């Protein structure tokens, strides 16, 4: 059964960047969420105004996945990738 479909659901802590994703991964969480606002803030840009590119969103999710070994998501980047059928790591 997929983790998000099992009884009790799936708890995914939110990480700002690679180093902050390591803490929940080390604590045993199965997946790490990211935030478009967090990514925009770390880049010194506004969120929700298309100031962060699709590639930057996907790169951020890939970085967190690569560092932690956990699946990672990013709300706007992942949704775009799914619509365009772009493979994620």
Tab-separated table of N, CA and C in Angstrom:
chain	number	residue	atom	x	y	z
A	1	UNK	N	0.844	-1.186	0.000
A	1	UNK	CA	0.000	0.000	0.000
A	1	UNK	C	0.886	1.244	0.000
A	2	UNK	N	0.500	2.222	-0.794
A	2	UNK	CA	1.242	3.482	-0.861
A	2	UNK	C	1.204	4.184	0.493
A	3	UNK	N	2.311	4.790	0.899
A	3	UNK	CA	2.353	5.435	2.225
A	3	UNK	C	1.236	6.445	2.457
A	4	UNK	N	0.854	7.215	1.445
A	4	UNK	CA	-0.174	8.232	1.639
A	4	UNK	C	-1.578	7.641	1.701
A	5	UNK	N	-1.729	6.361	1.384
A	5	UNK	CA	-3.051	5.737	1.394
A	5	UNK	C	-3.271	4.837	2.609
A	6	UNK	N	-2.290	4.620	3.419
A	6	UNK	CA	-2.432	3.706	4.561
A	6	UNK	C	-3.149	4.394	5.721
A	7	UNK	N	-3.639	3.578	6.655
A	7	UNK	CA	-4.264	4.127	7.859
A	7	UNK	C	-3.264	5.015	8.590
A	8	UNK	N	-3.706	6.153	9.022
A	8	UNK	CA	-2.845	7.086	9.728
A	8	UNK	C	-2.174	8.091	8.818
A	9	UNK	N	-2.203	7.843	7.512
A	9	UNK	CA	-1.656	8.796	6.552
A	9	UNK	C	-0.142	8.830	6.531
A	10	UNK	N	0.380	9.853	5.949
A	10	UNK	CA	1.814	10.047	5.794
A	10	UNK	C	2.166	11.428	6.329
A	11	UNK	N	3.101	11.484	7.244
A	11	UNK	CA	3.568	12.759	7.769
A	11	UNK	C	4.830	13.124	6.997
A	12	UNK	N	4.785	14.287	6.352
A	12	UNK	CA	5.922	14.775	5.572
A	12	UNK	C	6.347	16.126	6.121
A	13	UNK	N	7.459	16.181	6.850
A	13	UNK	CA	7.920	17.477	7.328
A	13	UNK	C	8.394	18.331	6.159
A	14	UNK	N	8.367	19.623	6.361
A	14	UNK	CA	8.722	20.574	5.317
A	14	UNK	C	10.160	21.042	5.537
A	15	UNK	N	10.964	21.010	4.472
A	15	UNK	CA	12.356	21.460	4.555
A	15	UNK	C	12.544	22.722	3.721
A	16	UNK	N	13.424	23.585	4.182
A	16	UNK	CA	13.735	24.819	3.448
A	16	UNK	C	14.801	24.576	2.404
A	17	UNK	N	15.771	23.711	2.744
A	17	UNK	CA	16.925	23.514	1.882
A	17	UNK	C	17.519	22.135	2.175
A	18	UNK	N	18.625	21.832	1.536
A	18	UNK	CA	19.252	20.532	1.721
A	18	UNK	C	19.611	20.221	3.166
A	19	UNK	N	20.356	21.103	3.846
A	19	UNK	CA	20.721	20.796	5.228
A	19	UNK	C	19.513	20.615	6.154
A	20	UNK	N	18.471	21.426	5.982
A	20	UNK	CA	17.301	21.279	6.861
A	20	UNK	C	16.521	20.010	6.533
A	21	UNK	N	16.703	19.447	5.350
A	21	UNK	CA	16.040	18.192	4.993
A	21	UNK	C	16.720	16.994	5.642
A	22	UNK	N	17.978	17.143	6.008
A	22	UNK	CA	18.704	16.030	6.610
A	22	UNK	C	18.186	15.682	8.003
A	23	UNK	N	17.706	16.676	8.743
A	23	UNK	CA	17.217	16.412	10.105
A	23	UNK	C	16.011	15.472	10.109
A	24	UNK	N	14.933	15.740	9.355
A	24	UNK	CA	13.813	14.801	9.379
A	24	UNK	C	14.165	13.458	8.734
A	25	UNK	N	15.048	13.465	7.738
A	25	UNK	CA	15.467	12.198	7.135
A	25	UNK	C	16.191	11.353	8.168
A	26	UNK	N	17.083	11.975	8.926
A	26	UNK	CA	17.810	11.253	9.975
A	26	UNK	C	16.883	10.788	11.093
A	27	UNK	N	15.765	11.495	11.273
A	27	UNK	CA	14.793	11.118	12.311
A	27	UNK	C	13.873	9.987	11.848
A	28	UNK	N	13.993	9.587	10.570
A	28	UNK	CA	13.223	8.443	10.095
A	28	UNK	C	11.992	8.756	9.266
A	29	UNK	N	11.755	10.009	8.916
A	29	UNK	CA	10.609	10.319	8.072
A	29	UNK	C	10.804	9.699	6.693
A	30	UNK	N	9.705	9.269	6.082
A	30	UNK	CA	9.752	8.548	4.806
A	30	UNK	C	9.807	9.457	3.593
A	31	UNK	N	9.371	10.687	3.726
A	31	UNK	CA	9.331	11.628	2.608
A	31	UNK	C	9.516	13.031	3.164
A	32	UNK	N	9.998	13.918	2.318
A	32	UNK	CA	10.255	15.300	2.718
A	32	UNK	C	9.490	16.221	1.769
A	33	UNK	N	8.750	17.149	2.341
A	33	UNK	CA	8.057	18.147	1.524
A	33	UNK	C	8.940	19.391	1.437
A	34	UNK	N	8.787	20.119	0.365
A	34	UNK	CA	9.454	21.407	0.271
A	34	UNK	C	8.384	22.466	0.071
A	35	UNK	N	8.803	23.679	0.066
A	35	UNK	CA	7.868	24.789	0.022
A	35	UNK	C	8.310	25.785	-1.028
A	36	UNK	N	7.387	26.212	-1.850
A	36	UNK	CA	7.742	27.228	-2.838
A	36	UNK	C	8.139	28.527	-2.143
A	37	UNK	N	7.500	28.846	-1.018
A	37	UNK	CA	7.853	30.061	-0.276
A	37	UNK	C	9.261	29.948	0.297
A	38	UNK	N	9.610	28.770	0.794
A	38	UNK	CA	10.946	28.577	1.345
A	38	UNK	C	12.006	28.720	0.262
A	39	UNK	N	11.768	28.096	-0.876
A	39	UNK	CA	12.733	28.194	-1.966
A	39	UNK	C	12.870	29.641	-2.429
A	40	UNK	N	11.759	30.310	-2.620
A	40	UNK	CA	11.807	31.713	-3.056
A	40	UNK	C	12.575	32.560	-2.049
A	41	UNK	N	12.331	32.349	-0.759
A	41	UNK	CA	13.014	33.132	0.275
A	41	UNK	C	14.513	32.878	0.257
A	42	UNK	N	14.926	31.620	0.083
A	42	UNK	CA	16.361	31.337	0.061
A	42	UNK	C	17.031	31.954	-1.158
A	43	UNK	N	16.268	32.187	-2.214
A	43	UNK	CA	16.803	32.825	-3.423
A	43	UNK	C	16.636	34.337	-3.409
A	44	UNK	N	15.978	34.880	-2.371
A	44	UNK	CA	15.756	36.318	-2.275
A	44	UNK	C	14.703	36.822	-3.238
A	45	UNK	N	13.726	35.964	-3.538
A	45	UNK	CA	12.671	36.339	-4.489
A	45	UNK	C	11.294	36.205	-3.826
A	46	UNK	N	10.274	36.713	-4.513
A	46	UNK	CA	8.897	36.593	-4.027
A	46	UNK	C	8.310	35.254	-4.470
A	47	UNK	N	7.438	34.709	-3.640
A	47	UNK	CA	6.745	33.469	-3.979
A	47	UNK	C	5.431	33.804	-4.679
A	48	UNK	N	5.013	32.941	-5.558
A	48	UNK	CA	3.713	33.086	-6.199
A	48	UNK	C	3.671	34.112	-7.305
A	49	UNK	N	4.801	34.614	-7.733
A	49	UNK	CA	4.836	35.631	-8.790
A	49	UNK	C	5.676	35.171	-9.974
A	50	UNK	N	5.881	33.865	-10.055
A	50	UNK	CA	6.657	33.258	-11.143
A	50	UNK	C	8.091	33.778	-11.180
A	51	UNK	N	8.618	34.128	-10.018
A	51	UNK	CA	10.003	34.589	-9.947
A	51	UNK	C	10.979	33.428	-9.790
A	52	UNK	N	10.462	32.248	-9.427
A	52	UNK	CA	11.277	31.037	-9.339
A	52	UNK	C	10.858	30.154	-10.509
A	53	UNK	N	11.814	29.702	-11.278
A	53	UNK	CA	11.497	28.939	-12.484
A	53	UNK	C	11.103	27.502	-12.152
A	54	UNK	N	10.457	26.888	-13.093
A	54	UNK	CA	10.092	25.476	-12.976
A	54	UNK	C	11.354	24.641	-12.749
A	55	UNK	N	12.405	24.931	-13.492
A	55	UNK	CA	13.657	24.203	-13.337
A	55	UNK	C	14.261	24.346	-11.951
A	56	UNK	N	14.166	25.540	-11.384
A	56	UNK	CA	14.665	25.747	-10.023
A	56	UNK	C	13.857	24.955	-9.014
A	57	UNK	N	12.523	24.916	-9.189
A	57	UNK	CA	11.675	24.117	-8.292
A	57	UNK	C	12.052	22.639	-8.371
A	58	UNK	N	12.174	22.135	-9.575
A	58	UNK	CA	12.495	20.715	-9.738
A	58	UNK	C	13.903	20.408	-9.254
A	59	UNK	N	14.836	21.301	-9.513
A	59	UNK	CA	16.196	21.103	-9.016
A	59	UNK	C	16.255	21.054	-7.506
A	60	UNK	N	15.447	21.878	-6.865
A	60	UNK	CA	15.376	21.908	-5.404
A	60	UNK	C	14.840	20.579	-4.874
A	61	UNK	N	13.781	20.072	-5.470
A	61	UNK	CA	13.222	18.781	-5.048
A	61	UNK	C	14.230	17.656	-5.296
A	62	UNK	N	14.922	17.710	-6.428
A	62	UNK	CA	15.940	16.685	-6.733
A	62	UNK	C	17.086	16.735	-5.717
A	63	UNK	N	17.528	17.929	-5.361
A	63	UNK	CA	18.600	18.081	-4.392
A	63	UNK	C	18.216	17.439	-3.065
A	64	UNK	N	17.025	17.737	-2.582
A	64	UNK	CA	16.577	17.178	-1.305
A	64	UNK	C	16.475	15.658	-1.402
A	65	UNK	N	15.946	15.160	-2.504
A	65	UNK	CA	15.870	13.710	-2.686
A	65	UNK	C	17.251	13.075	-2.723
A	66	UNK	N	18.178	13.703	-3.416
A	66	UNK	CA	19.539	13.169	-3.529
A	66	UNK	C	20.251	13.175	-2.173
A	67	UNK	N	20.104	14.240	-1.411
A	67	UNK	CA	20.781	14.342	-0.115
A	67	UNK	C	20.209	13.396	0.929
A	68	UNK	N	18.909	13.180	0.893
A	68	UNK	CA	18.244	12.423	1.957
A	68	UNK	C	17.926	10.986	1.574
A	69	UNK	N	17.818	10.706	0.280
A	69	UNK	CA	17.360	9.381	-0.145
A	69	UNK	C	15.861	9.219	-0.004
A	70	UNK	N	15.179	10.293	0.377
A	70	UNK	CA	13.726	10.273	0.550
A	70	UNK	C	13.052	10.876	-0.676
A	71	UNK	N	11.841	10.411	-1.001
A	71	UNK	CA	11.081	11.130	-2.023
A	71	UNK	C	10.823	12.552	-1.537
A	72	UNK	N	10.808	13.493	-2.453
A	72	UNK	CA	10.527	14.871	-2.085
A	72	UNK	C	9.544	15.467	-3.074
A	73	UNK	N	8.804	16.451	-2.609
A	73	UNK	CA	7.827	17.120	-3.457
A	73	UNK	C	7.993	18.610	-3.316
A	74	UNK	N	7.547	19.308	-4.296
A	74	UNK	CA	7.464	20.760	-4.227
A	74	UNK	C	6.147	21.118	-4.890
A	75	UNK	N	5.266	21.819	-4.189
A	75	UNK	CA	3.910	22.007	-4.698
A	75	UNK	C	3.802	22.488	-6.143
A	76	UNK	N	4.380	23.612	-6.488
A	76	UNK	CA	4.175	24.118	-7.848
A	76	UNK	C	5.043	23.395	-8.861
A	77	UNK	N	6.288	23.108	-8.532
A	77	UNK	CA	7.165	22.419	-9.472
A	77	UNK	C	6.708	21.013	-9.783
A	78	UNK	N	6.288	20.270	-8.762
A	78	UNK	CA	5.844	18.898	-8.981
A	78	UNK	C	4.562	18.875	-9.785
A	79	UNK	N	3.643	19.769	-9.476
A	79	UNK	CA	2.384	19.803	-10.225
A	79	UNK	C	2.653	20.101	-11.693
A	80	UNK	N	3.550	21.022	-11.959
A	80	UNK	CA	3.902	21.335	-13.344
A	80	UNK	C	4.523	20.125	-14.014
A	81	UNK	N	5.437	19.468	-13.321
A	81	UNK	CA	6.097	18.301	-13.898
A	81	UNK	C	5.092	17.210	-14.229
A	82	UNK	N	4.118	17.021	-13.372
A	82	UNK	CA	3.118	15.980	-13.610
A	82	UNK	C	2.271	16.324	-14.828
A	83	UNK	N	1.892	17.577	-14.974
A	83	UNK	CA	1.087	17.973	-16.129
A	83	UNK	C	1.867	17.779	-17.421
A	84	UNK	N	3.171	18.041	-17.376
A	84	UNK	CA	3.989	17.944	-18.574
A	84	UNK	C	4.613	16.558	-18.758
A	85	UNK	N	4.332	15.661	-17.822
A	85	UNK	CA	4.864	14.302	-17.849
A	85	UNK	C	6.390	14.297	-17.846
A	86	UNK	N	6.974	15.210	-17.104
A	86	UNK	CA	8.413	15.257	-16.950
A	86	UNK	C	8.802	14.293	-15.847
A	87	UNK	N	9.741	13.380	-16.091
A	87	UNK	CA	10.120	12.430	-15.030
A	87	UNK	C	10.836	13.135	-13.883
A	88	UNK	N	10.506	12.737	-12.681
A	88	UNK	CA	11.191	13.208	-11.496
A	88	UNK	C	12.153	12.130	-11.054
A	89	UNK	N	13.159	12.482	-10.259
A	89	UNK	CA	14.139	11.483	-9.810
A	89	UNK	C	13.501	10.422	-8.948
